Coordinates of C-alpha atoms (C1' of nucleotides) in Angstrom, one line a residue:
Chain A
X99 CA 47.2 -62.8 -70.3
X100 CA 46.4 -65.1 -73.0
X101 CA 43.9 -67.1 -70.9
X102 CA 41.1 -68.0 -73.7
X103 CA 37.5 -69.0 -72.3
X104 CA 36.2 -71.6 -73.9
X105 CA 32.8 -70.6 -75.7
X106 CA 30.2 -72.6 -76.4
X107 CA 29.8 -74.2 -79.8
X108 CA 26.8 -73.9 -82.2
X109 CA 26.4 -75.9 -85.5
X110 CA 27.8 -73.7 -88.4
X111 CA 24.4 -74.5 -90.1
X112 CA 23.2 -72.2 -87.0
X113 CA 25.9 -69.5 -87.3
X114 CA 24.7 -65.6 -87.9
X115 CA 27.4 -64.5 -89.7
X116 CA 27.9 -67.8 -92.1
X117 CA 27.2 -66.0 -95.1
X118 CA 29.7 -63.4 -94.6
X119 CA 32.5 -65.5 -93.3
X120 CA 35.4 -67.7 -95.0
X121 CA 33.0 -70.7 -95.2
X122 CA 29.9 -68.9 -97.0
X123 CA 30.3 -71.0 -100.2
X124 CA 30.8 -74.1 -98.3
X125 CA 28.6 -76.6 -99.1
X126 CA 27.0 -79.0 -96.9
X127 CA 29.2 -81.7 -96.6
X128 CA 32.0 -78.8 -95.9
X129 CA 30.6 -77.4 -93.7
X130 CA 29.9 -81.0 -91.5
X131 CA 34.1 -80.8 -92.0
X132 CA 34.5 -77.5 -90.7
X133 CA 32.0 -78.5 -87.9
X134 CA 34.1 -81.0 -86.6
X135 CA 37.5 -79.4 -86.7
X136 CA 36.4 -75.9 -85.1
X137 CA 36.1 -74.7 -82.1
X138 CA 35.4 -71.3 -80.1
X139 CA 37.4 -69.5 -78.0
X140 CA 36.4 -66.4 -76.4
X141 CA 38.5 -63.1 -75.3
X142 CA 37.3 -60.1 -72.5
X143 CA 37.5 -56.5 -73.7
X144 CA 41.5 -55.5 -73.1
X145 CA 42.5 -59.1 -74.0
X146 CA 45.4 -59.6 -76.3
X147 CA 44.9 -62.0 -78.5
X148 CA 47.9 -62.4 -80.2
X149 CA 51.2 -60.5 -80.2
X150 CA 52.9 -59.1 -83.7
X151 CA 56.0 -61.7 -84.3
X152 CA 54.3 -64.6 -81.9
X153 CA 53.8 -68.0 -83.2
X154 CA 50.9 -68.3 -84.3
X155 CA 49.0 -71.8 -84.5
X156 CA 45.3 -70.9 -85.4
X157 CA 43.3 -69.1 -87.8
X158 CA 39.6 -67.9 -87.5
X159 CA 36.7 -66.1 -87.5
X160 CA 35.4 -63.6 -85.5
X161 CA 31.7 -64.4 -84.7
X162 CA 30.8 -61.0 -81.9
X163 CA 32.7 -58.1 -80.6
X164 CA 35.7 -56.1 -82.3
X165 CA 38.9 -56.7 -82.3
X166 CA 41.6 -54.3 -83.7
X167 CA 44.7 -55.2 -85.6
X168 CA 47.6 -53.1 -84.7
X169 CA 51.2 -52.0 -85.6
X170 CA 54.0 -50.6 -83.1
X171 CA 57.3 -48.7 -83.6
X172 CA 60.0 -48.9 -81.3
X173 CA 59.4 -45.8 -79.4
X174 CA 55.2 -46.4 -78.9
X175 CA 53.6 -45.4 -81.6
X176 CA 51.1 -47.6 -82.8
X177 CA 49.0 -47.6 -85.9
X178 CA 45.9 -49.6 -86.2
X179 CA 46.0 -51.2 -89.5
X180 CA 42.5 -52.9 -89.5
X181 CA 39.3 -53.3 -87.5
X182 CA 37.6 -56.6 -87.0
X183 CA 34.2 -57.3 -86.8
X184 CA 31.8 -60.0 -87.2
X185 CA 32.7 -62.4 -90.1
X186 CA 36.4 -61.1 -90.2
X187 CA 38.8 -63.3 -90.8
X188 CA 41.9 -63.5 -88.7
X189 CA 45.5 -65.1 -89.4
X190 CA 46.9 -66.0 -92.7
X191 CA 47.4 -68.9 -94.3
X192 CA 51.4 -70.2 -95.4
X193 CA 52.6 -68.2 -92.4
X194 CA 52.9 -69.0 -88.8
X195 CA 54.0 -66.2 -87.1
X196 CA 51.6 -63.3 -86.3
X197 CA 52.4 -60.1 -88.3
X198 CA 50.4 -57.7 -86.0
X199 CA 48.8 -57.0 -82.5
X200 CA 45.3 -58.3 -82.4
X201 CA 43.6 -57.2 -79.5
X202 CA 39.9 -57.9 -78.4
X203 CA 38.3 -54.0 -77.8
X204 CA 35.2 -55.9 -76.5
X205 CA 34.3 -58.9 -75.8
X206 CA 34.7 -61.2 -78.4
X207 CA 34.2 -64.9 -79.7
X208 CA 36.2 -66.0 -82.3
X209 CA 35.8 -69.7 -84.3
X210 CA 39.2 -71.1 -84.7
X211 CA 41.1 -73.6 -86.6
X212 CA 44.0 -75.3 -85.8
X213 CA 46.4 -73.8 -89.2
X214 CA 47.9 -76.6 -90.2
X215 CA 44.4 -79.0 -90.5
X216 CA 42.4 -75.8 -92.4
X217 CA 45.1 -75.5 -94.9
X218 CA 44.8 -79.0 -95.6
X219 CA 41.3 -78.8 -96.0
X220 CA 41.8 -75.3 -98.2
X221 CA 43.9 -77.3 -100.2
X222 CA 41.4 -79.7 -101.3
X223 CA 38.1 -77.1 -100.9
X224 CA 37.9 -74.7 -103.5
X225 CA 35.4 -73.1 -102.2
X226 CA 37.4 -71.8 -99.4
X227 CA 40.0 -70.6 -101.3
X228 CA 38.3 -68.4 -103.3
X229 CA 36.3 -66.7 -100.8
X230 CA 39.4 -66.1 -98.5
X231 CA 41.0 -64.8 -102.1
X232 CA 37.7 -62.5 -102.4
X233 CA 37.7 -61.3 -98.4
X234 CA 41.8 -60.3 -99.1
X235 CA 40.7 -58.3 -102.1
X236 CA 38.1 -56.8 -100.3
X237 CA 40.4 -56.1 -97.3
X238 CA 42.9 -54.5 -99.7
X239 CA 40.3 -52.3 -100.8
X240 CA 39.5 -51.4 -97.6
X241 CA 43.1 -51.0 -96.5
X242 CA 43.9 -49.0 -99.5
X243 CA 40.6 -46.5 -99.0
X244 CA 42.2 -46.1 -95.4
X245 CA 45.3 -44.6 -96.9
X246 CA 43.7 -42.3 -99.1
X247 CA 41.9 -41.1 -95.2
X248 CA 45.7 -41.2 -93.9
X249 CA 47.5 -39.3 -96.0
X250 CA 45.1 -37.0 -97.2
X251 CA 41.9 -36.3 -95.1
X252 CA 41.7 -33.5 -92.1
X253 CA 40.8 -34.5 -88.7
X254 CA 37.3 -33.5 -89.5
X255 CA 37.4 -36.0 -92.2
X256 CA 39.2 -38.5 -90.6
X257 CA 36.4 -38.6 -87.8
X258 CA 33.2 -38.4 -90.2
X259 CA 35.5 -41.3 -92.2
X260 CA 35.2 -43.5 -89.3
X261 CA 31.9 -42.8 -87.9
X262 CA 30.9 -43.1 -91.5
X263 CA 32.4 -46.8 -91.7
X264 CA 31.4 -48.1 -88.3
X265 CA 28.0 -46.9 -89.1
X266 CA 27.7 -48.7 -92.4
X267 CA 28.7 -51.8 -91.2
X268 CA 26.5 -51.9 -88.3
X269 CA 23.6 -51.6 -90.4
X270 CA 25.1 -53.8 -92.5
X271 CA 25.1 -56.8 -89.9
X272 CA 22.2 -55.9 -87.7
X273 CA 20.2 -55.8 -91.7
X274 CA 18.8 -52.5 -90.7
X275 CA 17.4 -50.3 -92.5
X276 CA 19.6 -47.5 -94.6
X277 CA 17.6 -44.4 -94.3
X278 CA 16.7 -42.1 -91.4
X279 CA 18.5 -41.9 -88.3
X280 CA 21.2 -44.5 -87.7
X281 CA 22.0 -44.9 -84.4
X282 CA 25.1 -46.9 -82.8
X283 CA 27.8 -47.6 -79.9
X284 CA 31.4 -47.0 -80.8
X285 CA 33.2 -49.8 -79.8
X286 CA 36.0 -47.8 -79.7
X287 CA 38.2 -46.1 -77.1
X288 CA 39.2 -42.5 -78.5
X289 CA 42.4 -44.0 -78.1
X290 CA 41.7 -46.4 -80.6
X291 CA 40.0 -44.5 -82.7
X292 CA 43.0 -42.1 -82.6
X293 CA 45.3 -45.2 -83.1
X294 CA 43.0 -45.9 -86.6
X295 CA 43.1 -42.3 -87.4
X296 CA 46.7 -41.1 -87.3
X297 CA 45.6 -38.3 -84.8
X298 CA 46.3 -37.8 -81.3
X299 CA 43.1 -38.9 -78.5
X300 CA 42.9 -35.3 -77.8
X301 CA 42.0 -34.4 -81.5
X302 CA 40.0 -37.0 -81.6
X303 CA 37.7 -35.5 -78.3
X304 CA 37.9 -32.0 -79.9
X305 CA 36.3 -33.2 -83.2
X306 CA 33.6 -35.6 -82.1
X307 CA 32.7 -32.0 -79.8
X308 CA 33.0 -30.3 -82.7
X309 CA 31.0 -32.4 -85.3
X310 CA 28.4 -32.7 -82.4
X311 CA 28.0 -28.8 -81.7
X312 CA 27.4 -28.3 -85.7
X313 CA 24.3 -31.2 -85.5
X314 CA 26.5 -33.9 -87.7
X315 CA 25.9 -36.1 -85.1
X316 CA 24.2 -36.5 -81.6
X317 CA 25.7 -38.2 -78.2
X318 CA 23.3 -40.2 -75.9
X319 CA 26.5 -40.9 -73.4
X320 CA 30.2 -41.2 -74.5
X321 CA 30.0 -44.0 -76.7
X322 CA 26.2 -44.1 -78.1
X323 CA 25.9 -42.1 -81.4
X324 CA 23.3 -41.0 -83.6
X325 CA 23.6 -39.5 -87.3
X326 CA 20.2 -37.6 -88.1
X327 CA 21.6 -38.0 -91.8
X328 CA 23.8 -40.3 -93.1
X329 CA 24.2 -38.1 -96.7
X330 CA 25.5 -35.2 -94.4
X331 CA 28.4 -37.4 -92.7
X332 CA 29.5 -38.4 -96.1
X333 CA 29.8 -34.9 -97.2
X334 CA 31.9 -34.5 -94.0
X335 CA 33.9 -37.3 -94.6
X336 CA 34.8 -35.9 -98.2
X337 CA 33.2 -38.7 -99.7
X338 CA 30.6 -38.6 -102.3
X339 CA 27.6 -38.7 -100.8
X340 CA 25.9 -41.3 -103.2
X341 CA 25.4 -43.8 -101.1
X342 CA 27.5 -46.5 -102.3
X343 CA 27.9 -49.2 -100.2
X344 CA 31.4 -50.7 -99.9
X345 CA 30.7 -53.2 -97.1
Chain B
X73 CA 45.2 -40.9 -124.6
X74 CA 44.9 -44.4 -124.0
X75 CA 47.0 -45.4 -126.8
X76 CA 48.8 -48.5 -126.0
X77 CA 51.6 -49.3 -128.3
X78 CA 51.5 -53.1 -129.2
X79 CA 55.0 -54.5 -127.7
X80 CA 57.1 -57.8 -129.4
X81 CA 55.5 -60.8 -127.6
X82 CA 57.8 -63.1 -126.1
X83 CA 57.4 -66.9 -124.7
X84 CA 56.7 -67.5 -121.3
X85 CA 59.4 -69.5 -120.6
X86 CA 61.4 -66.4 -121.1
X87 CA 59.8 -63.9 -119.3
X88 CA 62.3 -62.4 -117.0
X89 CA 59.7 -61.9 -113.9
X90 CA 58.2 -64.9 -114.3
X91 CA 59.2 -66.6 -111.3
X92 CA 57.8 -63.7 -108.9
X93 CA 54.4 -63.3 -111.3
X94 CA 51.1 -64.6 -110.9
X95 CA 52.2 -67.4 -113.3
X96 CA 54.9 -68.3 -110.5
X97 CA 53.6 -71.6 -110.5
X98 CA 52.5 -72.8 -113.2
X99 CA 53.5 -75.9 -115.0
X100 CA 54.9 -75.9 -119.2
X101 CA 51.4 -76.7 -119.7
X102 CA 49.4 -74.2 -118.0
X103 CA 52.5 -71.5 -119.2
X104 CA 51.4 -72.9 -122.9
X105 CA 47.5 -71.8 -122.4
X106 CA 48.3 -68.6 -121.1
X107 CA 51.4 -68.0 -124.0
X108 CA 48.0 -68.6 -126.2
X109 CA 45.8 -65.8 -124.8
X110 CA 48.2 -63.2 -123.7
X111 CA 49.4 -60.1 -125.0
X112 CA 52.0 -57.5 -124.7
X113 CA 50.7 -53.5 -124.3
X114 CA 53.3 -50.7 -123.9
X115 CA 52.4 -47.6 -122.4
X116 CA 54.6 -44.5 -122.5
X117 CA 55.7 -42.1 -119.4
X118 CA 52.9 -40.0 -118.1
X119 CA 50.1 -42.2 -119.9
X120 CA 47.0 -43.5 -118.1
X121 CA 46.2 -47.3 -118.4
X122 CA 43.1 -47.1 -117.0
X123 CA 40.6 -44.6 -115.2
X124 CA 38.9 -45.1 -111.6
X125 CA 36.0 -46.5 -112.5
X126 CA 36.2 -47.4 -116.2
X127 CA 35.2 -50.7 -117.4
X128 CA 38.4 -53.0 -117.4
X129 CA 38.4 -55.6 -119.7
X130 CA 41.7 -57.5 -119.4
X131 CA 44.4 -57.8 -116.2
X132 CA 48.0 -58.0 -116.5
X133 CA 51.2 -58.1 -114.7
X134 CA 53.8 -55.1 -115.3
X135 CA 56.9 -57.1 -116.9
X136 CA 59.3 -53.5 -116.8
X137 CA 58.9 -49.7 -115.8
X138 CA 56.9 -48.6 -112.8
X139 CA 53.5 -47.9 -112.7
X140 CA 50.8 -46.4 -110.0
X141 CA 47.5 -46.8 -108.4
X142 CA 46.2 -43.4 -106.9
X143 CA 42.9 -42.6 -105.6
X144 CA 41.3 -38.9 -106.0
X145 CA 39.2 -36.6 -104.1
X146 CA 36.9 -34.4 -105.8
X147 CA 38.7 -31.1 -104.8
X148 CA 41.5 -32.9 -106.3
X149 CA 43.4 -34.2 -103.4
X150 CA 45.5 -37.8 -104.7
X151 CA 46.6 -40.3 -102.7
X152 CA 48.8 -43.2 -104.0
X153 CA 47.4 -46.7 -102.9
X154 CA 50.4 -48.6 -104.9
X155 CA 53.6 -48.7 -106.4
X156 CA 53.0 -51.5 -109.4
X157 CA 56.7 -52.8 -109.9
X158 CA 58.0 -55.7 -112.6
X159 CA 56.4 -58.8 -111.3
X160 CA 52.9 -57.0 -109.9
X161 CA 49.0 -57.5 -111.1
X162 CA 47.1 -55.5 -112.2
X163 CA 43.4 -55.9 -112.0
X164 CA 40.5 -57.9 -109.8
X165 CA 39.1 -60.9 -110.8
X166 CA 34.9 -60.6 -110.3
X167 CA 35.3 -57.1 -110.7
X168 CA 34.5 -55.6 -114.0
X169 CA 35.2 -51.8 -113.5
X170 CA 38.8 -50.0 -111.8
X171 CA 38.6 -49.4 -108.6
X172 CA 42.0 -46.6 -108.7
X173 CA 43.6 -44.6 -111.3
X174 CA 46.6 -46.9 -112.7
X175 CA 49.2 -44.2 -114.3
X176 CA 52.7 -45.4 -116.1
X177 CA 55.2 -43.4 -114.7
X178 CA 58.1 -44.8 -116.6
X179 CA 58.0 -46.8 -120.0
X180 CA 56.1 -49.7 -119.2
X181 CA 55.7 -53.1 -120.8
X182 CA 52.3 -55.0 -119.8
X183 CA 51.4 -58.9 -120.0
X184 CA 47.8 -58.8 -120.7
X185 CA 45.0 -60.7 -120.5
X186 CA 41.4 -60.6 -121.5
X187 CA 39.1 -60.8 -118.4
X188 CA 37.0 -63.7 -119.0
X189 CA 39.5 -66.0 -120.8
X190 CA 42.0 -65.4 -117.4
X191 CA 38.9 -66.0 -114.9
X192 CA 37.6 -68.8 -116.3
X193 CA 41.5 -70.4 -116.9
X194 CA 41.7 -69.3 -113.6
X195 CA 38.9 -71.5 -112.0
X196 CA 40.2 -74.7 -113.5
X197 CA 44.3 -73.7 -112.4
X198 CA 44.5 -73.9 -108.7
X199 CA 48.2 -72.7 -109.5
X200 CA 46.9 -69.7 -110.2
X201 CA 44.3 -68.7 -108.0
X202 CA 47.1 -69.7 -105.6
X203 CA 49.5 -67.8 -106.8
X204 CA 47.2 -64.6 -106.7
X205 CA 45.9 -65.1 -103.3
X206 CA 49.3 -65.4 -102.0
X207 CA 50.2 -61.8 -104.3
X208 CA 47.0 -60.8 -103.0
X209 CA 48.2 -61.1 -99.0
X210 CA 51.4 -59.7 -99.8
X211 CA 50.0 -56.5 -101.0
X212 CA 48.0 -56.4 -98.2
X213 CA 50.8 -56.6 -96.0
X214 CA 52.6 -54.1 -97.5
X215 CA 49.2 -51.3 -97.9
X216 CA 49.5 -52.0 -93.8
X217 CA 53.0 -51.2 -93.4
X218 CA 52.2 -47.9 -95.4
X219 CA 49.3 -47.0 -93.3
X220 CA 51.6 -46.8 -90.3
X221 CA 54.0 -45.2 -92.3
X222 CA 51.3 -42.3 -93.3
X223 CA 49.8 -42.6 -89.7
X224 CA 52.9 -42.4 -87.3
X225 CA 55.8 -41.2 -89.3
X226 CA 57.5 -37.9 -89.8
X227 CA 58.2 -35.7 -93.2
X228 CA 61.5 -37.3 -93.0
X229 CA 60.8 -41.0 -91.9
X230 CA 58.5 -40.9 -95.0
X231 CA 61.2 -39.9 -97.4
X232 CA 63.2 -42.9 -95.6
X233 CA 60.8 -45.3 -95.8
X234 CA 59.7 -44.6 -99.4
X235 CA 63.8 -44.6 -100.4
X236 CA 64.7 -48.0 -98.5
X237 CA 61.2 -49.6 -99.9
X238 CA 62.6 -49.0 -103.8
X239 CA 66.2 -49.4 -102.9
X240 CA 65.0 -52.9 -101.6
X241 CA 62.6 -54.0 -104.5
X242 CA 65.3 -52.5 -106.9
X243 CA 68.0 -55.0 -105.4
X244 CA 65.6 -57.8 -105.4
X245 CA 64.7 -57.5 -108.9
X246 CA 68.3 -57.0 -110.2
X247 CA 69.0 -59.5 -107.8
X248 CA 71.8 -57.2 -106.6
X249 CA 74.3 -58.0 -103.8
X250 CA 72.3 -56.1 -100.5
X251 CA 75.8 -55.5 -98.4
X252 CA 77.4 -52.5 -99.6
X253 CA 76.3 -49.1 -101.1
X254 CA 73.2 -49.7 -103.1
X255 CA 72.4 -47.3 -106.2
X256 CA 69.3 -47.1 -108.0
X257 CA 67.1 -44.4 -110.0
X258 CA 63.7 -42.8 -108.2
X259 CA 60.7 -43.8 -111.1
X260 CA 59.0 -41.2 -109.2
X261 CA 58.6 -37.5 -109.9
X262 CA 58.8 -35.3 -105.9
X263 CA 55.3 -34.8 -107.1
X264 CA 54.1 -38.8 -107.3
X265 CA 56.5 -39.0 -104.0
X266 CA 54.0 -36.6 -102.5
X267 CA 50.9 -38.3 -103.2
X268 CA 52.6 -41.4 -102.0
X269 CA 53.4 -40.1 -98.6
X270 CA 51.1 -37.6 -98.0
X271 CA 53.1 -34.7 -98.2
X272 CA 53.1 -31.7 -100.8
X273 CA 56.4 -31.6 -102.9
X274 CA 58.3 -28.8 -101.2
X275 CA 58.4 -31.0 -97.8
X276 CA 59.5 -33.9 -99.8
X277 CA 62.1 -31.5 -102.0
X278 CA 63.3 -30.4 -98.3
X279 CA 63.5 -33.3 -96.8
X280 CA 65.5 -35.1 -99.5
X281 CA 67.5 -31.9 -99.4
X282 CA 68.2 -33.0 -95.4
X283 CA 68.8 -36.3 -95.9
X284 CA 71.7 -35.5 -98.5
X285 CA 73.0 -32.9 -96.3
X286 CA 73.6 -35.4 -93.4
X287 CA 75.0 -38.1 -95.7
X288 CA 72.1 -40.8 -95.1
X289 CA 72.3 -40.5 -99.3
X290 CA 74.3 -39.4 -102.4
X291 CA 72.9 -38.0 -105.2
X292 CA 74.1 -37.7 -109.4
X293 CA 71.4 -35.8 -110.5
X294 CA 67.6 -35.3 -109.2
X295 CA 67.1 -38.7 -109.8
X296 CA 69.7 -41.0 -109.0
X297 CA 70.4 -42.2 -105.5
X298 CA 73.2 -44.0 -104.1
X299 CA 72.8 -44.9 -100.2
X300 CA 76.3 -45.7 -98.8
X301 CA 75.0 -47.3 -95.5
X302 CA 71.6 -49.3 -95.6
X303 CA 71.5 -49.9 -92.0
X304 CA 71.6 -45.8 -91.4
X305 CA 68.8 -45.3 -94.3
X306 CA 66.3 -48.1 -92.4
X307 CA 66.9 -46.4 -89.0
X308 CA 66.0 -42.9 -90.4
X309 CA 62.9 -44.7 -91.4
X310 CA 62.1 -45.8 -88.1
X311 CA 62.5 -49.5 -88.6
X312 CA 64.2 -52.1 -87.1
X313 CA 67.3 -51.9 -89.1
X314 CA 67.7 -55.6 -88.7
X315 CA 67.5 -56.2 -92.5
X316 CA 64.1 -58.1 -92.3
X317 CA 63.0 -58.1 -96.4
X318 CA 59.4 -57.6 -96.8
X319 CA 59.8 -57.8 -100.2
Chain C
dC1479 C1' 68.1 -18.7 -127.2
dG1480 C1' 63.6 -19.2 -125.1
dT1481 C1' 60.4 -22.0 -122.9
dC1482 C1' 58.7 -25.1 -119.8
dA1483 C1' 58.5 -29.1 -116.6
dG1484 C1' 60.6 -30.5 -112.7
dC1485 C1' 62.7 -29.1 -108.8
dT1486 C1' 64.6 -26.1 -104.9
dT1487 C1' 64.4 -22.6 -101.4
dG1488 C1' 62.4 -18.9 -98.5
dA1489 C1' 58.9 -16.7 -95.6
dA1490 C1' 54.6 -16.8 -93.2
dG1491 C1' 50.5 -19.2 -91.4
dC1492 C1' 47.9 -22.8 -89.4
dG1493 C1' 46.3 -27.5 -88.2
dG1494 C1' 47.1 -30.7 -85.2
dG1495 C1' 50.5 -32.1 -81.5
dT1496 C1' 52.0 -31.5 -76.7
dC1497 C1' 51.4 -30.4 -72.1
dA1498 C1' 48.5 -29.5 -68.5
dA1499 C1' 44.3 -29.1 -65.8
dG1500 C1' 39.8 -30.5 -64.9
dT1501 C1' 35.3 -33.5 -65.2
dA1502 C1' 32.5 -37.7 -65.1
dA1503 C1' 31.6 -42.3 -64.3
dT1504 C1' 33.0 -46.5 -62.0
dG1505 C1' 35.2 -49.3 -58.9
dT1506 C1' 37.4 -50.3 -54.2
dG1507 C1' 38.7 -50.6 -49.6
dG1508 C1' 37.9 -49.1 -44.9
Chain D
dC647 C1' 28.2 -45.5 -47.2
dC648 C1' 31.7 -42.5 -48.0
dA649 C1' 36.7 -41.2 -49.3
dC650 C1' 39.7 -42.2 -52.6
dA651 C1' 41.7 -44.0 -56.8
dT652 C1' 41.3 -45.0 -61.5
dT653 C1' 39.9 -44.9 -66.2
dA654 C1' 38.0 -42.5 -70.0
dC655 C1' 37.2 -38.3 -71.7
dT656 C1' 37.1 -33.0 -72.3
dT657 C1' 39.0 -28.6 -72.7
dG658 C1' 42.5 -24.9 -72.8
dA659 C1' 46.9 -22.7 -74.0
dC660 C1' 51.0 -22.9 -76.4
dC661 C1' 54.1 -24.6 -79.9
dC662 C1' 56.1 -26.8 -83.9
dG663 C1' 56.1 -29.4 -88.3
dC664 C1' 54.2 -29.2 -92.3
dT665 C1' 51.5 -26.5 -95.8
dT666 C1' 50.9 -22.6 -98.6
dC667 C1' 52.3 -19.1 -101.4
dA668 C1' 55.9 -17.2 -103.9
dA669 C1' 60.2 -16.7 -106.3
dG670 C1' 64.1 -18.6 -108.5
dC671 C1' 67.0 -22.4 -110.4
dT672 C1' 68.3 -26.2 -113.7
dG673 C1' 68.4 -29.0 -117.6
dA674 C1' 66.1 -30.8 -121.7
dC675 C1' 64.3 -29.7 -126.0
dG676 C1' 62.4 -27.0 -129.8

DNA sequence: CGTCAGCTTGAAGCGGGTCAAGTAATGTGG
DNA sequence: CCACATTACTTGACCCGCTTCAAGCTGACG
């Protein structure tokens, strides 16, 4: 299951996500460290790529694709507790066993690290440490701005939340622009997105129907969206509609 | 409102919490700077310490009561995003403004400091910034295992969940034996207990209501809480009741 | 003794879950 | 190249767990 294909490498100085990643305040001469130790490792759509409670022996990055980190109870039901895209950082340092599923939901290419030779250089590169310290943060924001959608938003909400989030961080990595029509592919099964959501995939497929018949969005396909107007989703998603951008 | 009561100061080397703070690992030194620039605030039950978006000047660590983090929709719809027990931080480094509500829902007593002498003592004590990251991962850990818990679970798992999570910090703190009954006091009002599980407070009243009635707990009073049988409380929760602590 | 915050309990309604059937796109083997 | 299976999704009908609305209880405090 766990059969990696080897990617091939490019020179960090080369890499499109670098200044979003663990290693953006690296300098040089770090970076020629990280260079050396890396290397890439590449998982199809479907692939697990590690299981909650697994050893786990690397840490990385993930360059393309999504990945989704997930949480199971005994009897099936699974949570997805966070969604990884390009520049997310995977693993944690200080413990080696995996605390949650992470499984590739497209293809994906990750840049690893054996753990114990990137905590030794995190030790001795502050540079690192304090940009892993401000990613947490940033993922605790994120996590915490998920439960507020959990425990409190309708499935209406719940789906204008996500399509809201996707949306803004595609733009955000493809440097488009913000205004007028944003168009996108979910890289998400409804499924998954029912997974992220607390819902079941049947509410899910009611919703996006729904949200599609009122004009919120519009559906080239299953998976290819468009939002005429970004403020409008907001306003779905119960958010203020300012504009702010998170990500 | 925001009248903080000034509290007796105490020295570091006393502090009761000290060894699961952000100071954890700091030397007699490093303890001696930050004795220099801290200070004590009290707040009393019910008071805010900060609002969502105010300018935050100082961070701190909650040496006693219980504090917490909620986030609010305009139509008035709260979600807790934190329970801040002795021993937790307060506040974001780099960030200049509160990102949640922080409420005291008990007495509290604060170790404060101002935001620019704690960054910048900060940069030059690894220990520290250690320290906090590692906090940092932890509360990200445990905002996961709530999203799952406001995802997946049932009215009833909730109440569980919520119950065994204090039940567990409470023993940790008093450093209480965990075989045998465990009793401790809810800092909550059903109300906070709500906006913590994403329920209103007549399913939380009712389900606590159930879970006395079947025996899973005991209770003197609205408040107090004896659990006779950990293992039973854990597997109403929907855990694996094999005693893993979290916390 | 009255008041009020915090809590409990009841009755009714609804949002989202469950179960079930059907569609569309894609692959697969004969 | 077609019959068939499979995966992903949609839609409908019914049901249940939680919310909503409402009334009453309890204990602390003036």
């Amino acid at each position: 299951m766990n059969a990696a294909v080897a990617a091939p490498t490019q020179k960090c100085t080369e890499c499109p996500i670098r200044h979003r990643a663990v290693c953006a305040h690296c300098n040089p001469l770090e970076l020629q460290e990280l260079d050396e130790i890396k290397y890439y490792r590449s998982f199809e759509a479907g692939q697990t790529v590690i299981w909650a409670g697994d050893k786990m022996g690397f840490v990385g990055t993930v360059i393309t694709g999504v990945a989704t980190l997930t949480q199971t109870m005994e009897d099936g039901r699974t949570q997805m507790v966070g969604l990884l895209l390009p520049s997310d950082f995977v693993g944690r340092p200080g413990r080696d066993t995996a605390a949650y599923n992470v499984i590739a939901t497209t293809d994906i290419v990750m840049c690893c690290f054996r753990k114990k030779p990137f905590e030794d250089l995190m030790a001795r590169t502050p540079h690192i440490a304090h940009r892993l310290l401000e990613m947490t943060l940033d993922e605790l924001d994120a996590a915490r701005e998920w439960m507020l959608v959990l425990g409190r938003k309708t499935a209406r909400e719940k789906i204008a939340s996500l399509l809201s989030i996707v949306a803004r961080r595609d733009a955000s990595i493809a440097k488009k622009a913000t205004v007028g029509p944003l168009v996108f592919d979910l890289p998400l099964t409804r499924e998954a997105m029912a997974d992220y959501l607390g819902l079941t995939l049947e509410t899910v497929s009611r919703q996006i129907s729904a949200l599609k018949k009122d004009g919120v969005i519009e559906m080239q396909g299953k998976r290819h969206i468009t939002v005429p107007d970004m403020g409008r989703l907001m306003e779905e998603a119960g958010d203020d509609a300012d504009g702010g951008f998170l990500v």
